[in-house]
Coordinates of C-alpha atoms in Angstrom, one line a residue:
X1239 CA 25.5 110.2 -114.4
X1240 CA 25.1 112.6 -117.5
X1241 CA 23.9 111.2 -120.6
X1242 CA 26.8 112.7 -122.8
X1243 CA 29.6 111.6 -119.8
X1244 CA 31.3 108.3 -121.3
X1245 CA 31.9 105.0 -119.6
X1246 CA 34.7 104.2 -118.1
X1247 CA 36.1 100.3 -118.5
X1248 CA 36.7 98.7 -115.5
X1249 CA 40.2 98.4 -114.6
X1250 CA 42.1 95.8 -116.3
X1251 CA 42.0 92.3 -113.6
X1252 CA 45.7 91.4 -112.2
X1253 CA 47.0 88.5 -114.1
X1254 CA 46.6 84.9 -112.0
X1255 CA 49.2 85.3 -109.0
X1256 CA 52.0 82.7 -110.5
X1257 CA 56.3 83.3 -109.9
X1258 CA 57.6 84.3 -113.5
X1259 CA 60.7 82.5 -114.5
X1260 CA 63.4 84.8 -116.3
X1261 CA 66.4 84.1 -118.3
X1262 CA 69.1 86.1 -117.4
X1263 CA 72.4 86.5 -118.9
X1264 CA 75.2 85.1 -116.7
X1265 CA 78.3 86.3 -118.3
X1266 CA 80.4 84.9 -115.5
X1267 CA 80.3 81.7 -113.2
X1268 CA 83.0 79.7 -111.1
X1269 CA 82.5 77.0 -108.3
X1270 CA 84.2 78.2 -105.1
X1271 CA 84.0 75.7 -103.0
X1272 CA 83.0 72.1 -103.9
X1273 CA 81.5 70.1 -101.0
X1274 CA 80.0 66.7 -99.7
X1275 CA 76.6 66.7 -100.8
X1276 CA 76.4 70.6 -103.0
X1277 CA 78.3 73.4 -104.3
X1278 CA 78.7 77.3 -103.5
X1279 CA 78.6 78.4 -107.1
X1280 CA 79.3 82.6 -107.7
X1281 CA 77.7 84.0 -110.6
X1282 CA 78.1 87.5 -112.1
X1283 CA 74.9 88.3 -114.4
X1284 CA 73.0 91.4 -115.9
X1285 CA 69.1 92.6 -114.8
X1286 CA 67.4 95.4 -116.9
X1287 CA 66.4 96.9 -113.7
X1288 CA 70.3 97.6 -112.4
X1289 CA 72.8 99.9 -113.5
X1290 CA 75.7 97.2 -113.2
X1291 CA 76.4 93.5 -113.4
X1292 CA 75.9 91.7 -110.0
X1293 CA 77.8 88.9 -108.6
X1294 CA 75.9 86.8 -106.2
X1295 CA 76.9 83.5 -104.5
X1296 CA 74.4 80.5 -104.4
X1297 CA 74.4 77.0 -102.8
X1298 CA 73.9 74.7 -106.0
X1299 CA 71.9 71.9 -104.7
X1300 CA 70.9 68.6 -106.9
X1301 CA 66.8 69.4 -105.7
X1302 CA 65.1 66.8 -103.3
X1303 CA 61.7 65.1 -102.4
X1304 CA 59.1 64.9 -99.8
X1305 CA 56.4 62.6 -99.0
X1306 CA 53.2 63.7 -96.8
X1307 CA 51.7 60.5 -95.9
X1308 CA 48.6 60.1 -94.5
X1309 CA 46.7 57.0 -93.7
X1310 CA 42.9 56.2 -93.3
X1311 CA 42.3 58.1 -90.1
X1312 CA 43.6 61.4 -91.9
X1313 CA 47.3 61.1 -89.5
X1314 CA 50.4 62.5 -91.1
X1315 CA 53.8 60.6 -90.6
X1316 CA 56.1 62.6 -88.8
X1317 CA 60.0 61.5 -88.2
X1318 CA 62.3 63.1 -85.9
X1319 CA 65.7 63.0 -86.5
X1320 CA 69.0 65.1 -85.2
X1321 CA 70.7 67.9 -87.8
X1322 CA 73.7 68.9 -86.9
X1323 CA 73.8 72.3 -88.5
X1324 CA 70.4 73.8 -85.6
X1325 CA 71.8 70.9 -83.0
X1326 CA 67.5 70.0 -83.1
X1327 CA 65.8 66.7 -83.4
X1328 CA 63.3 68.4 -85.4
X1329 CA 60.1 67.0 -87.2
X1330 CA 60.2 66.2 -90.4
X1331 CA 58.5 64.8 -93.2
X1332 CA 60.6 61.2 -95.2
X1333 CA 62.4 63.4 -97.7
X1334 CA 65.6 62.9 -99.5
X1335 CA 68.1 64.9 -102.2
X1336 CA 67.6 63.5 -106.2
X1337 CA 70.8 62.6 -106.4
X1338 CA 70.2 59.0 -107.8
X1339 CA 71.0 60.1 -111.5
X1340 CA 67.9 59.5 -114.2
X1341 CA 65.6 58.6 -111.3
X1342 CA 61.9 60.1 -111.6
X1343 CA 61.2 62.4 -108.9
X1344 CA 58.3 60.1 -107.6
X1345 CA 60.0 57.2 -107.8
X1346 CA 62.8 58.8 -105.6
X1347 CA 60.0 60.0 -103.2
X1348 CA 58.7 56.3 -102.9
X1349 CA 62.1 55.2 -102.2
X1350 CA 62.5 57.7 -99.6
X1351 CA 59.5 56.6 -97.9
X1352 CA 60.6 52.8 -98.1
X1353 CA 64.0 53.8 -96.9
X1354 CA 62.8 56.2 -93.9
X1355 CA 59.5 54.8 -92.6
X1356 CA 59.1 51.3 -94.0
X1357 CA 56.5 52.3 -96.1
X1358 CA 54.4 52.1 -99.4
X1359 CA 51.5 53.4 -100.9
X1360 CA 49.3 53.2 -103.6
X1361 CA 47.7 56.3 -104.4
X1362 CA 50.4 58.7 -105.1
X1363 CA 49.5 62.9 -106.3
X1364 CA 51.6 66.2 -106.2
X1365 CA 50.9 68.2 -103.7
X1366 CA 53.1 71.2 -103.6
X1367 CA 56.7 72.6 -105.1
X1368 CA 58.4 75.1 -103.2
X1369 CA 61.8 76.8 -103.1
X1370 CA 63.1 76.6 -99.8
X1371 CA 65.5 79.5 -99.3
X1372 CA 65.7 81.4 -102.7
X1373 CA 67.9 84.5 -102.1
X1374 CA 71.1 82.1 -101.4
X1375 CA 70.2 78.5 -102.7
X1376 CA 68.6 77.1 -106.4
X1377 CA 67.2 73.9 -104.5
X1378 CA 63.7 73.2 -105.5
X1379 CA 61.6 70.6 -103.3
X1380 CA 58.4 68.8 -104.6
X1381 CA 56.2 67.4 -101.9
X1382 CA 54.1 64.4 -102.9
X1383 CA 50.8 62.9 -100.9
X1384 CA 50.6 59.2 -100.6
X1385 CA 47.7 57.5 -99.3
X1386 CA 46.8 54.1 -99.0
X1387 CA 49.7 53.6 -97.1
X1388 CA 50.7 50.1 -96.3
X1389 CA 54.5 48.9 -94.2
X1390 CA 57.1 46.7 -96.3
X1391 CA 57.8 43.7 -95.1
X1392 CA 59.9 43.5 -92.7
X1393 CA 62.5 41.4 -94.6
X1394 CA 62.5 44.5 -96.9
X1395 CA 63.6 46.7 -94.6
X1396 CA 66.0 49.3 -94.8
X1397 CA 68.9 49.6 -92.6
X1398 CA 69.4 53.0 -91.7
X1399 CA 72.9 54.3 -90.6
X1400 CA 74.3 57.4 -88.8
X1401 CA 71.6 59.9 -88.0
X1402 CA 68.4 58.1 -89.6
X1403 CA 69.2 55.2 -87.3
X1404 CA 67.5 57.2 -85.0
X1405 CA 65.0 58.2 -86.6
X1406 CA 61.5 57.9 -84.3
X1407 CA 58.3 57.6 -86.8
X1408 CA 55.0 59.4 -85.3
X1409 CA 51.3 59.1 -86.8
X1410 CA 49.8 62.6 -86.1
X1411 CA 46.0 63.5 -86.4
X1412 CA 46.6 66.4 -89.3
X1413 CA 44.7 68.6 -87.0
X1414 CA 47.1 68.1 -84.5
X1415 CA 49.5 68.3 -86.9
X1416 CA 48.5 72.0 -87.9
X1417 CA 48.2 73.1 -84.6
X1418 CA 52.2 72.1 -83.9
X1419 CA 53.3 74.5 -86.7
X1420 CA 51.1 77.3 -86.2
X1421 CA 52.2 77.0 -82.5
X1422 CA 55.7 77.2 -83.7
X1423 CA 56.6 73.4 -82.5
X1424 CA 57.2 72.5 -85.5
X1425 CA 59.5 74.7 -87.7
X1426 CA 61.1 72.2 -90.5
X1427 CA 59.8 74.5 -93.6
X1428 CA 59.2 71.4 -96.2
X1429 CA 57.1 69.7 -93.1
X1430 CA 54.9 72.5 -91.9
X1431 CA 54.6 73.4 -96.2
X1432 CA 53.3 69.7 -96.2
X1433 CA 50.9 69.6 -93.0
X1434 CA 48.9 72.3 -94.2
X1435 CA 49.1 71.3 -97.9
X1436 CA 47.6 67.8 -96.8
X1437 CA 44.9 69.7 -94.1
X1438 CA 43.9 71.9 -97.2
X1439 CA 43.2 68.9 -99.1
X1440 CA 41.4 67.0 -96.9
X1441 CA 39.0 70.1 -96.5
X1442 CA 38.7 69.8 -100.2
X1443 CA 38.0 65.9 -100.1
X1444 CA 40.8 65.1 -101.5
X1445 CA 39.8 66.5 -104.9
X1446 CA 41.5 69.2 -107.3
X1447 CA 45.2 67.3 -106.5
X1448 CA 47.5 67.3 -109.5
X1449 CA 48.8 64.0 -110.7
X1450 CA 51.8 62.5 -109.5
X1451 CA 53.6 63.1 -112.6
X1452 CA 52.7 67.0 -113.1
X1453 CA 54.9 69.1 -115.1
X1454 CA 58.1 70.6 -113.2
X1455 CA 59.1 72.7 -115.4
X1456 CA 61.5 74.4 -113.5
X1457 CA 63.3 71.6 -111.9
X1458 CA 66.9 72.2 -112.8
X1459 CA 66.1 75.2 -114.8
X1460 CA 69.5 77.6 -112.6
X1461 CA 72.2 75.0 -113.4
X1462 CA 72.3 75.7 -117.3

């Protein structure tokens, strides 16, 4: 290199890959159809990057829970249960909608757990938030680990109706578990996001997990 040739800086380093909330003005919004369990809500709003408003139509859903529990042999609980809208008895994860109003998210993912598999746990940690279909739904999922997994008593038990009464609980190694989803057995999104969350921990030792009350800060954050 010459002596007199300056030094070039190194190129500036990428910012830490994160999904960037934005505030958007909505200058329209009407509920078109009002159903069971969530809305379809159509919203006409204004991005810098388009020439013209855009209207778009989204499923407003109240957000939901999951639980990857895992016991002291490192098995995941699995539940199959029937859904009507793929006609499957797919695998699943216990999960549930936050529709109990003022409840805290963990608190609704214990109860789901107690009301799906009979089940409690001590340990309790965040392991992953996720949006499960974002170009036509706001719903936001957090999917919790619990360990030190122990059954409620049986006079304690739920009584499950309609499809979770036949719900069939499995205890599956996690690298068992892995295998199903990357074989495409197993295609529930929320349940293969939480087998490989879980494997991923366990490879760390179960070390780095956020707490069970981490910050969701955008929990709720599309139904202003």
């Amino acid at each position: 290199m010459s002596a007199d040739r300056p030094r070039a800086d190194p190129p500036p380093a990428d910012p830490p890959l994160a999904d960037l909330p934005v505030e958007v003005p909505v200058s329209a919004r009407e509920t078109v159809y009002s159903g069971f369990v969530w809305d379809i809500v159509r919203e006409t709003f204004e991005l810098p990057e388009s020439a013209r408003p855009l209207t778009r139509d989204k499923m407003a859903h109240p957000g939901a829970v999951a639980v990857a529990a895992v016991d002291d042999e490192d098995r995941i609980l699995l539940l199959q249960q029937y859904r009507h809208p793929i006609r499957t008895r797919d695998w699943e994860v216990p999960a549930g909608l936050l529709d109990v109003s003022g409840e805290d998210p963990a608190a609704g993912a214990a109860r789901e757990l107690g009301e799906e598999a009979d089940l409690r746990a001590e340990d309790w940690h965040t392991l992953a938030d996720l949006f499960t279909s974002p170009g036509g739904s706001d719903e936001r999922v957090r999917i919790y680990l619990a360990r030190g997994v122990t059954a409620v008593p049986e006079e304690e038990h739920h009584e499950r109706e309609d499809e979770e009464s036949g719900i069939v609980l499995r205890w599956v190694p996690l690298d068992e578990a892995r295998d199903a989803v990357l074989g495409g057995r197993v295609r529930n999104a929320i349940a293969a996001l939480a087998v490989f969350h879980a494997h991923a921990a366990r490879s760390r030792g179960w070390t780095g997990l956020r707490p069970a009350d981490a910050p969701w800060e955008d929990r709720g954050a599309a139904r202003s």
